[in-house]
Coordinates of C-alpha atoms in Angstrom, one line a residue:
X1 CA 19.3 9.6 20.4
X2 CA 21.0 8.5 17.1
X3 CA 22.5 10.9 14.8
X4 CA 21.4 10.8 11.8
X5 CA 24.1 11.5 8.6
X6 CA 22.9 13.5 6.0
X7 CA 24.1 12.9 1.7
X8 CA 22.7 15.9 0.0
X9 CA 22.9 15.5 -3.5
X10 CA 22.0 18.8 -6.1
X11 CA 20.8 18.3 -9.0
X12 CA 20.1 20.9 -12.0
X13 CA 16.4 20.4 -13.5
X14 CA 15.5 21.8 -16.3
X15 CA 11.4 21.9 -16.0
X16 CA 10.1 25.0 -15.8
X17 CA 9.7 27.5 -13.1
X18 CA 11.9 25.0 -11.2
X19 CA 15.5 26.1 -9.6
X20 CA 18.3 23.4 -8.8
X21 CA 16.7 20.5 -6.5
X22 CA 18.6 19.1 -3.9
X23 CA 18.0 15.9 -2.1
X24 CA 19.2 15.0 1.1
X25 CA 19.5 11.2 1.5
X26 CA 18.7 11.0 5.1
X27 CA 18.2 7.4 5.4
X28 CA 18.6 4.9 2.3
X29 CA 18.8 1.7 2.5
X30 CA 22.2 -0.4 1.1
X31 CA 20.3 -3.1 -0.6
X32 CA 17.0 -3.7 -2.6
X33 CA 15.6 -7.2 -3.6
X34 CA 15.0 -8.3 -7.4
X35 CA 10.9 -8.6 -8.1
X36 CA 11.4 -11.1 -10.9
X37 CA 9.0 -13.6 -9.1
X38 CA 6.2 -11.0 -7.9
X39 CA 5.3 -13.8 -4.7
X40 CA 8.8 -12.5 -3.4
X41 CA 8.8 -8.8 -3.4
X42 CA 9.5 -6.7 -0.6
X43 CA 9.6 -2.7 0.0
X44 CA 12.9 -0.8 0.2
X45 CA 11.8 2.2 2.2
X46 CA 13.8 5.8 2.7
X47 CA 13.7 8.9 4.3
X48 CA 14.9 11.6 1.8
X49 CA 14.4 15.1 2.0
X50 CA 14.1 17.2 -1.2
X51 CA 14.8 21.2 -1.1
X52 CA 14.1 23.9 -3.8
X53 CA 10.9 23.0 -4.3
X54 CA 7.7 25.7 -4.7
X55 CA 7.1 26.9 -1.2
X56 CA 3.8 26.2 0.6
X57 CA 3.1 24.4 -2.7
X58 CA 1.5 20.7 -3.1
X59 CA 3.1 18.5 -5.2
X60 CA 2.0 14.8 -7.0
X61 CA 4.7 12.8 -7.3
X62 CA 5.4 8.8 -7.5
X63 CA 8.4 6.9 -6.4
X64 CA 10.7 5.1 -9.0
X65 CA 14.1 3.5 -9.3
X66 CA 16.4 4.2 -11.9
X67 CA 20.0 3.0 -13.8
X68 CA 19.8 5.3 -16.4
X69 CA 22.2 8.1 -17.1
X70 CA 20.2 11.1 -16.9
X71 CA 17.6 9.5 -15.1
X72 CA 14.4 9.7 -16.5
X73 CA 11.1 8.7 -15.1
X74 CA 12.5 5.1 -14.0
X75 CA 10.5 2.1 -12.7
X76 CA 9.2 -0.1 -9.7
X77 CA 5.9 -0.2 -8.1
X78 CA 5.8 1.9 -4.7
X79 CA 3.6 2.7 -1.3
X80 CA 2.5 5.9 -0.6
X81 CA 3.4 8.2 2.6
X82 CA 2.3 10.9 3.9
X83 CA 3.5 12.7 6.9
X84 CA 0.3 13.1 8.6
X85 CA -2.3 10.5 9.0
X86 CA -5.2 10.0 8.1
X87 CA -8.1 7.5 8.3
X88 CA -6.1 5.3 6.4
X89 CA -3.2 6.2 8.8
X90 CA 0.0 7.0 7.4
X91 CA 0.8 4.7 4.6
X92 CA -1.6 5.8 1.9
X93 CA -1.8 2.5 -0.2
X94 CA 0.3 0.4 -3.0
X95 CA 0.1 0.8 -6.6
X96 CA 1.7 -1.5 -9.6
X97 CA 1.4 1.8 -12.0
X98 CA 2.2 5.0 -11.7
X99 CA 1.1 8.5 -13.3
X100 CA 0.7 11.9 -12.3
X101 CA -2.5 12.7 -14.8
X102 CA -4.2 9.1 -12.8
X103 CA -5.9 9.1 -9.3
X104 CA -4.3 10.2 -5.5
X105 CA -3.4 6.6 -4.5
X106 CA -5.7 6.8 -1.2
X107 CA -8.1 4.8 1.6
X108 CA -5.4 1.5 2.0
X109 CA -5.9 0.7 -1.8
X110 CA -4.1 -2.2 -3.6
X111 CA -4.3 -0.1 -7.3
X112 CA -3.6 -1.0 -10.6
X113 CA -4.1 2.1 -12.4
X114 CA -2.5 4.8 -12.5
X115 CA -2.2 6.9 -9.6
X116 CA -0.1 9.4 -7.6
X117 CA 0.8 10.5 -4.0
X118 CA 1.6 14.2 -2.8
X119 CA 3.2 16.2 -0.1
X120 CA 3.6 19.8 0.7
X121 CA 6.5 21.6 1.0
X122 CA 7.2 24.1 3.9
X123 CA 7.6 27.9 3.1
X124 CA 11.4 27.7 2.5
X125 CA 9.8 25.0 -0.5
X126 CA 11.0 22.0 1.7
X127 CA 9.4 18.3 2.1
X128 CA 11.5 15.5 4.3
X129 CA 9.4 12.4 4.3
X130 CA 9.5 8.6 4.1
X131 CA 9.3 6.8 0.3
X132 CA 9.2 3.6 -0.4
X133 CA 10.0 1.3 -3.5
X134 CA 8.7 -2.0 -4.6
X135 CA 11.7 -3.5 -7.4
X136 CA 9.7 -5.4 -9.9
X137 CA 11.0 -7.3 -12.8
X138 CA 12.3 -4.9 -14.8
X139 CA 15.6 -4.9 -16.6
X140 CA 16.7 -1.6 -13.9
X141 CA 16.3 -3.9 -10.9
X142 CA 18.3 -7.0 -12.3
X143 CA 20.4 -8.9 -9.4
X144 CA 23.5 -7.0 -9.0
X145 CA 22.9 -3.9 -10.4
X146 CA 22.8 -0.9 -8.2
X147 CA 20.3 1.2 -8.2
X148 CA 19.1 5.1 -7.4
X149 CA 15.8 5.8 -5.8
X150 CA 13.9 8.8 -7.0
X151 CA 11.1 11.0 -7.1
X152 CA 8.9 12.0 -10.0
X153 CA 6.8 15.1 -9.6
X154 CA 4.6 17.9 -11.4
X155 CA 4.8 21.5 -11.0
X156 CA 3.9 21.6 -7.3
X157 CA 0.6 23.5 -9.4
X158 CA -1.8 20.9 -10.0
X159 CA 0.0 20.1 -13.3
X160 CA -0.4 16.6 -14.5
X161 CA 2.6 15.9 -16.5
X162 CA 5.5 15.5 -15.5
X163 CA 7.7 18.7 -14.6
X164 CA 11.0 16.9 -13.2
X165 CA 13.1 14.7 -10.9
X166 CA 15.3 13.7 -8.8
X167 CA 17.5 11.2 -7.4
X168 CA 19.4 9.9 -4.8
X169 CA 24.0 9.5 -5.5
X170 CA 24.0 6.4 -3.2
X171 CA 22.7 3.6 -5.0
X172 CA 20.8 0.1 -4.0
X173 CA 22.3 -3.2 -4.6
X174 CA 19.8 -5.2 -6.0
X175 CA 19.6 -8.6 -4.6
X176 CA 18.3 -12.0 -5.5
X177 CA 16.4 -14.2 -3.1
X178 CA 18.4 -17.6 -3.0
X179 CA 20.9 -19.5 -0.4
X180 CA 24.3 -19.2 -2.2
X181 CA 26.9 -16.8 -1.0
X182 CA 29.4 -14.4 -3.1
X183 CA 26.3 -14.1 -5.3
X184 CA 24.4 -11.2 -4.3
X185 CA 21.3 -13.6 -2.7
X186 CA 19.6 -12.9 0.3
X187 CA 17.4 -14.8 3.3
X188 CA 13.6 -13.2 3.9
X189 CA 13.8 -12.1 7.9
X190 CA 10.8 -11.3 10.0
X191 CA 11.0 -9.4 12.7
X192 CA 8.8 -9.4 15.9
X193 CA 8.3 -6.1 18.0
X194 CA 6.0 -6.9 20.3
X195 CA 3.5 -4.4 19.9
X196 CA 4.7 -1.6 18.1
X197 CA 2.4 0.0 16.4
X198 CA 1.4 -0.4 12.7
X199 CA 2.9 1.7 10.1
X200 CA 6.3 2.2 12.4
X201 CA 9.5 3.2 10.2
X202 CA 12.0 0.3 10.8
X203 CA 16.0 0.7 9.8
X204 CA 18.2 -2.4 10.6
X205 CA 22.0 -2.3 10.7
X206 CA 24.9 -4.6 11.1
X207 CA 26.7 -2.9 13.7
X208 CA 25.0 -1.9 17.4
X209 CA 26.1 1.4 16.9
X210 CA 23.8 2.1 14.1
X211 CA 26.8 3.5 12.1
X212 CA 27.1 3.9 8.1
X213 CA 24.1 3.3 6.3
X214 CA 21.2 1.0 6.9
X215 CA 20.9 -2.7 5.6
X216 CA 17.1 -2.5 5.1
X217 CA 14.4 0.1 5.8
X218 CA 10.8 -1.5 6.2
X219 CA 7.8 -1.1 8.2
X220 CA 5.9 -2.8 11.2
X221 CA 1.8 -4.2 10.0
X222 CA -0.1 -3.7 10.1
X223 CA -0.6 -1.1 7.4
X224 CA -4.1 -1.6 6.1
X225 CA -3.5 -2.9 3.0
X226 CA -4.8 -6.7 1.8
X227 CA -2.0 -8.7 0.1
X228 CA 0.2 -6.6 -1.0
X229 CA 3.5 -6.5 -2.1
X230 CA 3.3 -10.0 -1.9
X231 CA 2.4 -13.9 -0.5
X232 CA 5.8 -14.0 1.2
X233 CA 5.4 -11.2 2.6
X234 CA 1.4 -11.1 3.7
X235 CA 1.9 -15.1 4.8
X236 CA 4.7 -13.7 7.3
X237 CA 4.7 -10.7 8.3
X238 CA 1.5 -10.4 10.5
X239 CA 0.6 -7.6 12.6
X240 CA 3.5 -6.2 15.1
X241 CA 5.8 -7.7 12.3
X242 CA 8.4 -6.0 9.8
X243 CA 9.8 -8.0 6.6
X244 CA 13.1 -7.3 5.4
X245 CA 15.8 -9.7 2.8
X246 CA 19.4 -10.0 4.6
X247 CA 22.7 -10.4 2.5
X248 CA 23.9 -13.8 2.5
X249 CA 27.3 -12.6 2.7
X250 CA 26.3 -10.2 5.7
X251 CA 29.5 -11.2 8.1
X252 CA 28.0 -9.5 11.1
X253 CA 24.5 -10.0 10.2
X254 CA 21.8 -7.7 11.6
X255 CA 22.6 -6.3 15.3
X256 CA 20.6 -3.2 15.5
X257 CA 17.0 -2.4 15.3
X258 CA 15.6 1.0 15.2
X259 CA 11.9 2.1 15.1
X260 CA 11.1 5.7 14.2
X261 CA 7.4 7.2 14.1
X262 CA 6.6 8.6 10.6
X263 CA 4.8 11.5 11.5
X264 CA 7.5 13.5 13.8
X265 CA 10.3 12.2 12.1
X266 CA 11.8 11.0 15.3
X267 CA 13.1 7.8 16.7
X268 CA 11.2 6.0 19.1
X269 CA 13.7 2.8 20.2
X270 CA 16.3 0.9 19.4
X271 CA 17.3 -2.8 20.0
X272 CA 20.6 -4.5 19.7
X273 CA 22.2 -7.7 19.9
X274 CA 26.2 -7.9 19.9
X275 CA 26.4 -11.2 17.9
X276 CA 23.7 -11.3 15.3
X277 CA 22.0 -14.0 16.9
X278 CA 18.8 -13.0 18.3
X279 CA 15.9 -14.8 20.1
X280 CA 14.0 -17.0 17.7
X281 CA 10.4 -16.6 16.8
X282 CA 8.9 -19.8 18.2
X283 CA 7.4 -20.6 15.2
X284 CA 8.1 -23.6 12.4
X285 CA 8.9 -21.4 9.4
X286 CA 12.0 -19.8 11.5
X287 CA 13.4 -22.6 14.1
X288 CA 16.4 -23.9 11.6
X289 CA 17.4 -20.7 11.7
X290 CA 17.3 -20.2 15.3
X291 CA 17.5 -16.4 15.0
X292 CA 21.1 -16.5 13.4
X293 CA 20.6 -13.0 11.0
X294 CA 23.6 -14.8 8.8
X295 CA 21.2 -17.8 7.9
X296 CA 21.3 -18.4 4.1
X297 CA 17.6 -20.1 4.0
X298 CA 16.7 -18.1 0.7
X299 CA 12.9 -18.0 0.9
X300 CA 12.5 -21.4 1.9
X301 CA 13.8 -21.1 5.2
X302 CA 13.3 -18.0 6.6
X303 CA 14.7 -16.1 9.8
X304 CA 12.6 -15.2 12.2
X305 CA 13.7 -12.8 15.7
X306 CA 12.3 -11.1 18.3
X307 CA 13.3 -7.6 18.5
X308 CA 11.2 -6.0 21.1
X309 CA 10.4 -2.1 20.8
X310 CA 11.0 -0.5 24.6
X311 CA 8.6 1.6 26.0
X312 CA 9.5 4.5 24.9
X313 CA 11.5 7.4 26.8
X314 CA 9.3 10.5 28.4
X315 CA 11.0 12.4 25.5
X316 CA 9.7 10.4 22.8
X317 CA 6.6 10.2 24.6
X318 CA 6.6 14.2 24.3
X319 CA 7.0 13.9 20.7
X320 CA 4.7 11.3 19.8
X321 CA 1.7 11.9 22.3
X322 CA 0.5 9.4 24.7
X323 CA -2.7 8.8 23.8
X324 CA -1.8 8.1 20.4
X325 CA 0.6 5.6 21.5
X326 CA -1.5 4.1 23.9
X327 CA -4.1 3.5 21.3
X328 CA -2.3 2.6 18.6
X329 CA -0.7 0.0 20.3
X330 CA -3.9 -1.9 21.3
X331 CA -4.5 -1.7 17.3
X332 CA -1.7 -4.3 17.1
X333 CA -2.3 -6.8 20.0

């Protein structure tokens, strides 16, 4: 199984009642893509965990990204996840604003009022969870800045205002879809598992060893929710798909594909391809590319590869439970 590096990051808060946070950047992304044209965006997704928190407490927070030094309450639309599903499975729903006196963003919602998500921390006042981040067209996310993904949250006490945050050292480049190189522009890519289930935690890297950080960090639909973040991505990335923008300067391009199950935080399978050119999805919007992940097609002429999940080990199996698996991946075919 991979190892997984861990960035902790502590940060002094001055809200009340609250010690020093820290937050552990357990998987984050490299890059992030510019939501200037809202028919483009895509998620950036990341698996943080944040530490010296209320324990046993439940908190309502929303995800945001930030330039600003301090931070302060930042920007971007973003999904909510939860670590245990539901009937609207894992991911919770997506949400253009944000605000912690608003609604629990809930039942696969597309929302655009405000609303919130929560977790709950453990007894040593612990949460380590996936997040995820929609750039829009704010100034913060302009191509080429870089950018820090964060948490908002109360008091962990019901409180509807705002009692702190936190966020991550490691920044995002944000990108810019187009076909030039040297230029910060990516290419869309879709992905093709072949049945993994829906709501599946995707990381992709450019080497097969899964070293460094991750290029992108996505998920496989379906996940419930109607059109959303956007037409590129809705139009293309259909169920037992994942969406994710590639740097046109990428030398190696993507040669490792990992899928990890949200609720036990543990990695399912993994994929790789030593050159970066993978099988093609047969399909007209990806044959000029001909599943080369170093393709500059923009968002006009999009990548398309086949990167099948295994079956997964006995272990993972174990972890996951069979009968989930088995019927979750009938959901998707």
């Amino acid at each position: 199984m991979k190892t997984i590096r861990w960035f902790p990051l502590i940060l002094a808060l001055s809200a009340t009642g609250l010690t020093a946070q820290t937050l552990t950047e357990v998987a984050l992304p490299r890059y992030g893509i510019n939501g200037n044209s809202t028919a483009l965006r895509a998620p950036s997704a990341a698996w943080l965990t944040i530490s010296g928190l209320q324990p046993n407490a439940t908190y309502r927070y929303y995800v945001s990204g930030d330039t600003n030094v301090p931070t302060g309450t930042g920007a971007g639309n973003y999904f909510g996840i939860n670590s245990v599903a539901n009937n609207a499975g894992y991911i919770q729903g997506y949400t253009t604003q944000k605000g912690l006196g608003g609604s629990l963003l809930a039942n696969d919602e597309f929302a655009m009022a405000n609303r919130y998500s929560e977790f709950t921390t453990d007894a040593s006042g612990s949460y380590s969870g996936w997040f995820a981040l929609v750039p829009t067209g704010n100034n913060r996310f302009a191509v080429g800045n870089e950018v820090r993904f964060g948490l908002v949250f109360n008091d962990g006490a019901g409180g509807t205002s705002v009692a702190g945050n936190i966020y991550t050292t490691s920044t995002l480049l944000m990108l810019g879809p187009g076909t030039a190189e040297g230029a910060n522009q990516a290419t869309f890519l879709v992905g093709d598992s072949l049945g993994a289930p829906g709501e599946t935690m995707v990381l992709l890297y450019d080497n097969v060893a899964g070293a460094g950080r991750p290029i992108w960090a996505t998920w496989v639909e379906p996940d419930g929710i109607a059109d959303v973040p956007s037409t590129l991505w809705h139009t293309n990335v259909t169920a037992g798909r994942w969406g994710a923008y590639v740097p046109n300067d990428l030398a190696n391009g993507i040669r490792r594909v990992e899928y990890w199950d949200i609720g036990s935080l543990s990695l399912i399978a993994a994929v790789t391809d030593d050159d970066g050119v993978w099988t093609p999805i047969p399909e007209a919007p990806f044959l000029t590319a001909n599943g080369d992940t170093r393709f500059n097609g923009g968002t006009t002429t999009l990548i398309g590869i086949i990167a099948p999940i295994p079956e997964p080990s006995a272990a993972a199996l174990a972890l996951l439970g069979l009968g989930v698996w088995g019927l979750r991946r009938k959901l998707v075919r």
